[in-house]
């Protein structure tokens, strides 16, 4: 399938089926979920309690479904209607809040909360206040994981090249000290490796369009994206590969 500029504009809308389809294409070619789930299992094993899971930006529910058996209650925040449909199929017992994180009302005190690849869609000036809002939904002694791609990986170099946008969760660390007392205890920054492997140029271009769907960023031409993909990701055997390692900022709420 050939994606032109109009298709790219559709992908940029997270409430459209084209966005979910492109996301599914990305997931089909990456080892991100396997690596992330192995990391999350280690976090879960160290939790002092496993009553409530809060998954913000749950998308189609792959990670929610993986973690759900470890918790008594599952609450998700997912504003995209196509994603909520997929989430309902993946994890029927999840309680789903449809509003964005900045508007959501969540009646939960989570032992584990995920803020997974959500900050791309939130203005940089609001990262700290958004994190504080989510920490209010985390139980004392619980853990919040904030996931974003490593800004130095190949994927984010492409995003920066075409959009000029830069996303670095390490910048949030210094702002945590400004949050209200009792919200932030110990913090750690972890790295979870990930690699995307596209079986064809068309598939890889569809994924590149998805990854470049940054809010309020310019839409590059197909020709420019194709030239970049060929130059930087081509394996010279008809397949394409790039790294997209993740940063995970682990924030513990102080125990009571």
PDB file of C-alpha atoms in Angstrom:
ATOM      1  CA  UNK A   1       0.000   0.000   0.000  1.00  0.00           C
ATOM      2  CA  UNK A   2       1.273   3.487  -0.777  1.00  0.00           C
ATOM      3  CA  UNK A   3       0.875   6.183   1.839  1.00  0.00           C
ATOM      4  CA  UNK A   4       0.733   9.722   0.580  1.00  0.00           C
ATOM      5  CA  UNK A   5       0.472  12.946   2.520  1.00  0.00           C
ATOM      6  CA  UNK A   6      -3.275  12.535   3.072  1.00  0.00           C
ATOM      7  CA  UNK A   7      -2.748   9.120   4.626  1.00  0.00           C
ATOM      8  CA  UNK A   8      -0.038  10.555   6.836  1.00  0.00           C
ATOM      9  CA  UNK A   9      -2.449  13.202   8.079  1.00  0.00           C
ATOM     10  CA  UNK A  10      -4.925  10.459   8.956  1.00  0.00           C
ATOM     11  CA  UNK A  11      -2.288   8.539  10.895  1.00  0.00           C
ATOM     12  CA  UNK A  12      -1.527  11.693  12.870  1.00  0.00           C
ATOM     13  CA  UNK A  13      -5.022  11.458  14.378  1.00  0.00           C
ATOM     14  CA  UNK A  14      -4.886   8.977  17.263  1.00  0.00           C
ATOM     15  CA  UNK A  15      -8.668   8.627  17.152  1.00  0.00           C
ATOM     16  CA  UNK A  16      -8.619   7.158  13.647  1.00  0.00           C
ATOM     17  CA  UNK A  17      -8.482   3.501  12.627  1.00  0.00           C
ATOM     18  CA  UNK A  18      -5.488   4.255  10.361  1.00  0.00           C
ATOM     19  CA  UNK A  19      -3.475   5.157  13.452  1.00  0.00           C
ATOM     20  CA  UNK A  20      -4.325   1.857  15.142  1.00  0.00           C
ATOM     21  CA  UNK A  21      -3.519  -0.105  11.973  1.00  0.00           C
ATOM     22  CA  UNK A  22      -0.128   1.595  11.653  1.00  0.00           C
ATOM     23  CA  UNK A  23       0.528   0.946  15.336  1.00  0.00           C
ATOM     24  CA  UNK A  24      -0.288  -2.735  14.830  1.00  0.00           C
ATOM     25  CA  UNK A  25       2.122  -2.820  11.890  1.00  0.00           C
ATOM     26  CA  UNK A  26       4.844  -1.363  14.088  1.00  0.00           C
ATOM     27  CA  UNK A  27       4.203  -3.916  16.825  1.00  0.00           C
ATOM     28  CA  UNK A  28       4.318  -6.791  14.347  1.00  0.00           C
ATOM     29  CA  UNK A  29       7.900  -5.926  13.433  1.00  0.00           C
ATOM     30  CA  UNK A  30       9.415  -4.964  16.779  1.00  0.00           C
ATOM     31  CA  UNK A  31      10.673  -6.903  19.768  1.00  0.00           C
ATOM     32  CA  UNK A  32       9.684  -3.985  22.025  1.00  0.00           C
ATOM     33  CA  UNK A  33       6.795  -5.747  23.742  1.00  0.00           C
ATOM     34  CA  UNK A  34       8.776  -8.886  24.550  1.00  0.00           C
ATOM     35  CA  UNK A  35      11.628  -6.853  26.041  1.00  0.00           C
ATOM     36  CA  UNK A  36       9.263  -4.515  27.894  1.00  0.00           C
ATOM     37  CA  UNK A  37       7.208  -7.367  29.328  1.00  0.00           C
ATOM     38  CA  UNK A  38      10.331  -9.085  30.636  1.00  0.00           C
ATOM     39  CA  UNK A  39      11.349  -5.816  32.304  1.00  0.00           C
ATOM     40  CA  UNK A  40       7.855  -5.286  33.748  1.00  0.00           C
ATOM     41  CA  UNK A  41       7.757  -8.793  35.179  1.00  0.00           C
ATOM     42  CA  UNK A  42      10.904  -8.015  37.175  1.00  0.00           C
ATOM     43  CA  UNK A  43       9.281  -4.820  38.478  1.00  0.00           C
ATOM     44  CA  UNK A  44       6.082  -6.666  39.412  1.00  0.00           C
ATOM     45  CA  UNK A  45       8.043  -9.324  41.286  1.00  0.00           C
ATOM     46  CA  UNK A  46       9.491  -6.618  43.565  1.00  0.00           C
ATOM     47  CA  UNK A  47       6.224  -4.838  44.355  1.00  0.00           C
ATOM     48  CA  UNK A  48       5.134  -4.923  48.008  1.00  0.00           C
ATOM     49  CA  UNK A  49       1.475  -5.275  46.915  1.00  0.00           C
ATOM     50  CA  UNK A  50      -0.400  -6.113  43.694  1.00  0.00           C
ATOM     51  CA  UNK A  51      -3.901  -4.831  44.209  1.00  0.00           C
ATOM     52  CA  UNK A  52      -4.339  -2.312  41.369  1.00  0.00           C
ATOM     53  CA  UNK A  53      -2.687  -1.771  37.993  1.00  0.00           C
ATOM     54  CA  UNK A  54      -3.132   1.616  36.310  1.00  0.00           C
ATOM     55  CA  UNK A  55      -2.190   1.694  32.614  1.00  0.00           C
ATOM     56  CA  UNK A  56      -2.233   5.209  31.129  1.00  0.00           C
ATOM     57  CA  UNK A  57      -2.001   5.137  27.371  1.00  0.00           C
ATOM     58  CA  UNK A  58      -2.994   1.479  27.308  1.00  0.00           C
ATOM     59  CA  UNK A  59      -3.471   1.527  23.506  1.00  0.00           C
ATOM     60  CA  UNK A  60      -4.759  -1.800  22.222  1.00  0.00           C
ATOM     61  CA  UNK A  61      -4.084  -3.541  25.530  1.00  0.00           C
ATOM     62  CA  UNK A  62      -1.197  -5.896  24.770  1.00  0.00           C
ATOM     63  CA  UNK A  63       0.717  -4.895  27.903  1.00  0.00           C
ATOM     64  CA  UNK A  64      -2.473  -4.535  29.946  1.00  0.00           C
ATOM     65  CA  UNK A  65      -3.413  -8.125  29.093  1.00  0.00           C
ATOM     66  CA  UNK A  66       0.076  -9.335  30.019  1.00  0.00           C
ATOM     67  CA  UNK A  67       0.059  -7.640  33.436  1.00  0.00           C
ATOM     68  CA  UNK A  68      -3.605  -8.113  34.360  1.00  0.00           C
ATOM     69  CA  UNK A  69      -3.261 -11.617  35.884  1.00  0.00           C
ATOM     70  CA  UNK A  70      -0.882 -10.253  38.523  1.00  0.00           C
ATOM     71  CA  UNK A  71      -3.384  -7.693  39.861  1.00  0.00           C
ATOM     72  CA  UNK A  72      -6.807  -7.806  41.470  1.00  0.00           C
ATOM     73  CA  UNK A  73      -8.014  -4.673  39.650  1.00  0.00           C
ATOM     74  CA  UNK A  74      -7.056  -3.101  36.317  1.00  0.00           C
ATOM     75  CA  UNK A  75      -7.771   0.538  35.389  1.00  0.00           C
ATOM     76  CA  UNK A  76      -6.831   2.026  32.003  1.00  0.00           C
ATOM     77  CA  UNK A  77      -6.790   5.550  30.596  1.00  0.00           C
ATOM     78  CA  UNK A  78      -7.112   5.511  26.806  1.00  0.00           C
ATOM     79  CA  UNK A  79      -8.640   8.452  24.885  1.00  0.00           C
ATOM     80  CA  UNK A  80      -8.511   6.849  21.408  1.00  0.00           C
ATOM     81  CA  UNK A  81     -11.801   5.177  20.525  1.00  0.00           C
ATOM     82  CA  UNK A  82     -10.294   2.637  18.056  1.00  0.00           C
ATOM     83  CA  UNK A  83      -7.709   1.702  20.673  1.00  0.00           C
ATOM     84  CA  UNK A  84     -10.440   1.309  23.318  1.00  0.00           C
ATOM     85  CA  UNK A  85     -12.256  -1.159  21.085  1.00  0.00           C
ATOM     86  CA  UNK A  86      -9.116  -3.266  20.800  1.00  0.00           C
ATOM     87  CA  UNK A  87      -8.417  -2.851  24.529  1.00  0.00           C
ATOM     88  CA  UNK A  88     -11.872  -4.174  25.418  1.00  0.00           C
ATOM     89  CA  UNK A  89     -11.157  -7.315  23.398  1.00  0.00           C
ATOM     90  CA  UNK A  90      -7.677  -7.777  24.848  1.00  0.00           C
ATOM     91  CA  UNK A  91      -8.588  -7.211  28.499  1.00  0.00           C
ATOM     92  CA  UNK A  92     -12.373  -7.309  29.064  1.00  0.00           C
ATOM     93  CA  UNK A  93     -12.134  -6.837  32.833  1.00  0.00           C
ATOM     94  CA  UNK A  94     -10.238  -3.552  32.592  1.00  0.00           C
ATOM     95  CA  UNK A  95     -12.070  -0.438  33.782  1.00  0.00           C
ATOM     96  CA  UNK A  96     -11.498   2.123  31.026  1.00  0.00           C
ATOM     97  CA  UNK A  97     -11.411   5.928  31.353  1.00  0.00           C
ATOM     98  CA  UNK A  98     -11.846   7.600  27.957  1.00  0.00           C
ATOM     99  CA  UNK A  99     -10.541  11.106  28.723  1.00  0.00           C
ATOM    100  CA  UNK A 100      -6.900  12.186  28.201  1.00  0.00           C
ATOM    101  CA  UNK A 101      -4.693  11.991  31.282  1.00  0.00           C
ATOM    102  CA  UNK A 102      -4.953  15.735  31.922  1.00  0.00           C
ATOM    103  CA  UNK A 103      -8.754  15.522  32.127  1.00  0.00           C
ATOM    104  CA  UNK A 104      -9.269  12.004  33.446  1.00  0.00           C
ATOM    105  CA  UNK A 105     -10.867  11.250  36.794  1.00  0.00           C
ATOM    106  CA  UNK A 106      -9.330   8.090  38.172  1.00  0.00           C
ATOM    107  CA  UNK A 107     -10.647   6.457  41.332  1.00  0.00           C
ATOM    108  CA  UNK A 108      -7.635   4.285  42.082  1.00  0.00           C
ATOM    109  CA  UNK A 109      -4.541   3.932  44.214  1.00  0.00           C
ATOM    110  CA  UNK A 110      -2.295   1.882  42.012  1.00  0.00           C
ATOM    111  CA  UNK A 111       0.516  -0.364  43.165  1.00  0.00           C
ATOM    112  CA  UNK A 112       1.944  -0.107  39.643  1.00  0.00           C
ATOM    113  CA  UNK A 113       1.168   2.701  37.198  1.00  0.00           C
ATOM    114  CA  UNK A 114       2.414   2.974  33.622  1.00  0.00           C
ATOM    115  CA  UNK A 115       2.704   6.275  31.757  1.00  0.00           C
ATOM    116  CA  UNK A 116       3.835   4.617  28.568  1.00  0.00           C
ATOM    117  CA  UNK A 117       4.832   6.746  25.556  1.00  0.00           C
ATOM    118  CA  UNK A 118       2.225   9.375  26.465  1.00  0.00           C
ATOM    119  CA  UNK A 119       4.448  12.419  27.008  1.00  0.00           C
ATOM    120  CA  UNK A 120       4.973  12.849  23.246  1.00  0.00           C
ATOM    121  CA  UNK A 121       1.387  14.145  23.172  1.00  0.00           C
ATOM    122  CA  UNK A 122       1.726  16.494  26.154  1.00  0.00           C
ATOM    123  CA  UNK A 123       3.423  19.924  25.935  1.00  0.00           C
ATOM    124  CA  UNK A 124       6.875  19.825  27.472  1.00  0.00           C
ATOM    125  CA  UNK A 125       5.954  22.499  30.025  1.00  0.00           C
ATOM    126  CA  UNK A 126       3.256  20.157  31.398  1.00  0.00           C
ATOM    127  CA  UNK A 127       5.363  17.041  31.901  1.00  0.00           C
ATOM    128  CA  UNK A 128       6.011  17.633  35.602  1.00  0.00           C
ATOM    129  CA  UNK A 129       2.426  18.557  36.453  1.00  0.00           C
ATOM    130  CA  UNK A 130       1.189  15.530  34.497  1.00  0.00           C
ATOM    131  CA  UNK A 131       3.578  13.276  36.391  1.00  0.00           C
ATOM    132  CA  UNK A 132       2.385  14.763  39.689  1.00  0.00           C
ATOM    133  CA  UNK A 133      -1.229  14.139  38.669  1.00  0.00           C
ATOM    134  CA  UNK A 134      -0.496  10.492  37.946  1.00  0.00           C
ATOM    135  CA  UNK A 135       1.481  10.047  41.178  1.00  0.00           C
ATOM    136  CA  UNK A 136      -1.635  11.124  43.085  1.00  0.00           C
ATOM    137  CA  UNK A 137      -3.216   7.926  41.710  1.00  0.00           C
ATOM    138  CA  UNK A 138      -0.330   5.767  42.942  1.00  0.00           C
ATOM    139  CA  UNK A 139      -0.533   4.193  46.382  1.00  0.00           C
ATOM    140  CA  UNK A 140       2.188   4.966  48.965  1.00  0.00           C
ATOM    141  CA  UNK A 141       4.886   2.394  48.358  1.00  0.00           C
ATOM    142  CA  UNK A 142       3.745   1.952  44.758  1.00  0.00           C
ATOM    143  CA  UNK A 143       5.691   2.563  41.556  1.00  0.00           C
ATOM    144  CA  UNK A 144       5.156   4.774  38.507  1.00  0.00           C
ATOM    145  CA  UNK A 145       7.009   3.901  35.302  1.00  0.00           C
ATOM    146  CA  UNK A 146       7.356   6.681  32.717  1.00  0.00           C
ATOM    147  CA  UNK A 147       8.367   5.277  29.320  1.00  0.00           C
ATOM    148  CA  UNK A 148       9.747   7.251  26.374  1.00  0.00           C
ATOM    149  CA  UNK A 149      12.135   6.346  23.626  1.00  0.00           C
ATOM    150  CA  UNK A 150      15.809   7.046  24.153  1.00  0.00           C
ATOM    151  CA  UNK A 151      16.309  10.347  22.280  1.00  0.00           C
ATOM    152  CA  UNK A 152      19.633   9.111  20.912  1.00  0.00           C
ATOM    153  CA  UNK A 153      18.266   6.010  19.165  1.00  0.00           C
ATOM    154  CA  UNK A 154      17.883   5.723  15.380  1.00  0.00           C
ATOM    155  CA  UNK A 155      14.114   6.169  15.461  1.00  0.00           C
ATOM    156  CA  UNK A 156      14.232   9.405  17.421  1.00  0.00           C
ATOM    157  CA  UNK A 157      17.044  10.763  15.282  1.00  0.00           C
ATOM    158  CA  UNK A 158      14.628  10.357  12.369  1.00  0.00           C
ATOM    159  CA  UNK A 159      11.859  12.123  14.310  1.00  0.00           C
ATOM    160  CA  UNK A 160      14.208  14.973  15.194  1.00  0.00           C
ATOM    161  CA  UNK A 161      15.434  15.224  11.588  1.00  0.00           C
ATOM    162  CA  UNK A 162      11.934  15.682  10.146  1.00  0.00           C
ATOM    163  CA  UNK A 163      10.058  17.436  12.968  1.00  0.00           C
ATOM    164  CA  UNK A 164      12.700  19.224  15.016  1.00  0.00           C
ATOM    165  CA  UNK A 165      11.078  17.751  18.128  1.00  0.00           C
ATOM    166  CA  UNK A 166      13.157  16.358  20.985  1.00  0.00           C
ATOM    167  CA  UNK A 167      11.799  14.144  23.761  1.00  0.00           C
ATOM    168  CA  UNK A 168      14.020  13.179  26.694  1.00  0.00           C
ATOM    169  CA  UNK A 169      12.549  11.781  29.888  1.00  0.00           C
ATOM    170  CA  UNK A 170      15.874  12.499  31.638  1.00  0.00           C
ATOM    171  CA  UNK A 171      14.871  16.178  31.621  1.00  0.00           C
ATOM    172  CA  UNK A 172      11.978  15.298  33.916  1.00  0.00           C
ATOM    173  CA  UNK A 173      14.248  13.909  36.631  1.00  0.00           C
ATOM    174  CA  UNK A 174      15.441  17.323  37.798  1.00  0.00           C
ATOM    175  CA  UNK A 175      11.874  18.612  37.995  1.00  0.00           C
ATOM    176  CA  UNK A 176      10.676  15.882  40.348  1.00  0.00           C
ATOM    177  CA  UNK A 177      12.127  17.768  43.330  1.00  0.00           C
ATOM    178  CA  UNK A 178       9.608  20.555  42.660  1.00  0.00           C
ATOM    179  CA  UNK A 179       6.612  18.242  43.148  1.00  0.00           C
ATOM    180  CA  UNK A 180       4.587  18.286  46.373  1.00  0.00           C
ATOM    181  CA  UNK A 181       6.062  16.427  49.368  1.00  0.00           C
ATOM    182  CA  UNK A 182       5.176  12.750  49.680  1.00  0.00           C
ATOM    183  CA  UNK A 183       4.914  12.043  45.957  1.00  0.00           C
ATOM    184  CA  UNK A 184       8.472  11.145  44.996  1.00  0.00           C
ATOM    185  CA  UNK A 185      10.793   8.746  46.761  1.00  0.00           C
ATOM    186  CA  UNK A 186      13.580   6.836  45.056  1.00  0.00           C
ATOM    187  CA  UNK A 187      14.006   7.202  41.277  1.00  0.00           C
ATOM    188  CA  UNK A 188      15.989   5.192  38.741  1.00  0.00           C
ATOM    189  CA  UNK A 189      16.483   5.443  34.983  1.00  0.00           C
ATOM    190  CA  UNK A 190      16.513   2.104  33.166  1.00  0.00           C
ATOM    191  CA  UNK A 191      17.048   1.225  29.500  1.00  0.00           C
ATOM    192  CA  UNK A 192      15.002  -1.409  27.672  1.00  0.00           C
ATOM    193  CA  UNK A 193      16.491  -2.320  24.275  1.00  0.00           C
ATOM    194  CA  UNK A 194      14.242  -2.628  21.222  1.00  0.00           C
ATOM    195  CA  UNK A 195      14.657  -3.159  17.487  1.00  0.00           C
ATOM    196  CA  UNK A 196      12.234  -2.844  14.582  1.00  0.00           C
ATOM    197  CA  UNK A 197      12.677  -5.071  11.518  1.00  0.00           C
ATOM    198  CA  UNK A 198      10.550  -4.273   8.461  1.00  0.00           C
ATOM    199  CA  UNK A 199      10.048  -6.965   5.835  1.00  0.00           C
ATOM    200  CA  UNK A 200       9.595  -4.500   2.972  1.00  0.00           C
ATOM    201  CA  UNK A 201      10.024  -0.851   2.061  1.00  0.00           C
ATOM    202  CA  UNK A 202       6.259  -0.199   2.042  1.00  0.00           C
ATOM    203  CA  UNK A 203       5.830  -1.705   5.495  1.00  0.00           C
ATOM    204  CA  UNK A 204       8.743   0.288   6.873  1.00  0.00           C
ATOM    205  CA  UNK A 205       7.444   3.512   5.344  1.00  0.00           C
ATOM    206  CA  UNK A 206       4.050   2.943   6.953  1.00  0.00           C
ATOM    207  CA  UNK A 207       5.757   2.499  10.321  1.00  0.00           C
ATOM    208  CA  UNK A 208       7.935   5.562   9.713  1.00  0.00           C
ATOM    209  CA  UNK A 209       4.796   7.617   9.017  1.00  0.00           C
ATOM    210  CA  UNK A 210       3.317   6.378  12.289  1.00  0.00           C
ATOM    211  CA  UNK A 211       6.460   7.286  14.220  1.00  0.00           C
ATOM    212  CA  UNK A 212       6.555  10.731  12.613  1.00  0.00           C
ATOM    213  CA  UNK A 213       2.955  11.498  13.595  1.00  0.00           C
ATOM    214  CA  UNK A 214       4.045  13.970  16.262  1.00  0.00           C
ATOM    215  CA  UNK A 215       1.292  16.431  17.270  1.00  0.00           C
ATOM    216  CA  UNK A 216       1.586  19.839  15.597  1.00  0.00           C
ATOM    217  CA  UNK A 217       4.714  18.797  13.703  1.00  0.00           C
ATOM    218  CA  UNK A 218       5.097  19.272   9.929  1.00  0.00           C
ATOM    219  CA  UNK A 219       4.359  16.302   7.655  1.00  0.00           C
ATOM    220  CA  UNK A 220       7.380  15.434   5.496  1.00  0.00           C
ATOM    221  CA  UNK A 221       6.869  14.240   1.943  1.00  0.00           C
ATOM    222  CA  UNK A 222       6.844  10.571   1.143  1.00  0.00           C
ATOM    223  CA  UNK A 223       9.869  11.084  -1.076  1.00  0.00           C
ATOM    224  CA  UNK A 224      11.885  12.597   1.771  1.00  0.00           C
ATOM    225  CA  UNK A 225      10.930   9.835   4.212  1.00  0.00           C
ATOM    226  CA  UNK A 226      11.691   7.133   1.661  1.00  0.00           C
ATOM    227  CA  UNK A 227      15.115   8.617   0.950  1.00  0.00           C
ATOM    228  CA  UNK A 228      15.874   8.722   4.680  1.00  0.00           C
ATOM    229  CA  UNK A 229      14.703   5.147   5.270  1.00  0.00           C
ATOM    230  CA  UNK A 230      16.752   3.852   2.345  1.00  0.00           C
ATOM    231  CA  UNK A 231      19.854   5.697   3.496  1.00  0.00           C
ATOM    232  CA  UNK A 232      19.755   4.842   7.202  1.00  0.00           C
ATOM    233  CA  UNK A 233      17.752   1.613   7.637  1.00  0.00           C
ATOM    234  CA  UNK A 234      18.338  -0.457   4.466  1.00  0.00           C
ATOM    235  CA  UNK A 235      19.807  -3.946   4.997  1.00  0.00           C
ATOM    236  CA  UNK A 236      20.415  -4.378   1.225  1.00  0.00           C
ATOM    237  CA  UNK A 237      18.287  -7.532   1.149  1.00  0.00           C
ATOM    238  CA  UNK A 238      14.844  -5.901   0.835  1.00  0.00           C
ATOM    239  CA  UNK A 239      14.434  -5.524   4.610  1.00  0.00           C
ATOM    240  CA  UNK A 240      14.929  -2.536   6.918  1.00  0.00           C
ATOM    241  CA  UNK A 241      16.033  -2.307  10.546  1.00  0.00           C
ATOM    242  CA  UNK A 242      16.389   0.392  13.184  1.00  0.00           C
ATOM    243  CA  UNK A 243      16.920   0.531  16.939  1.00  0.00           C
ATOM    244  CA  UNK A 244      14.395   2.219  19.198  1.00  0.00           C
ATOM    245  CA  UNK A 245      15.583   1.526  22.751  1.00  0.00           C
ATOM    246  CA  UNK A 246      13.359   2.879  25.513  1.00  0.00           C
ATOM    247  CA  UNK A 247      14.130   4.881  28.625  1.00  0.00           C
ATOM    248  CA  UNK A 248      12.092   3.949  31.692  1.00  0.00           C
ATOM    249  CA  UNK A 249      12.005   6.436  34.546  1.00  0.00           C
ATOM    250  CA  UNK A 250      11.049   4.453  37.653  1.00  0.00           C
ATOM    251  CA  UNK A 251       9.525   6.622  40.401  1.00  0.00           C
ATOM    252  CA  UNK A 252       8.654   5.120  43.771  1.00  0.00           C
ATOM    253  CA  UNK A 253       6.139   6.778  46.067  1.00  0.00           C
ATOM    254  CA  UNK A 254       7.428   6.844  49.625  1.00  0.00           C
ATOM    255  CA  UNK A 255       5.822   4.206  51.851  1.00  0.00           C
ATOM    256  CA  UNK A 256       3.298   5.396  54.450  1.00  0.00           C
TER     257      UNK A 256
END
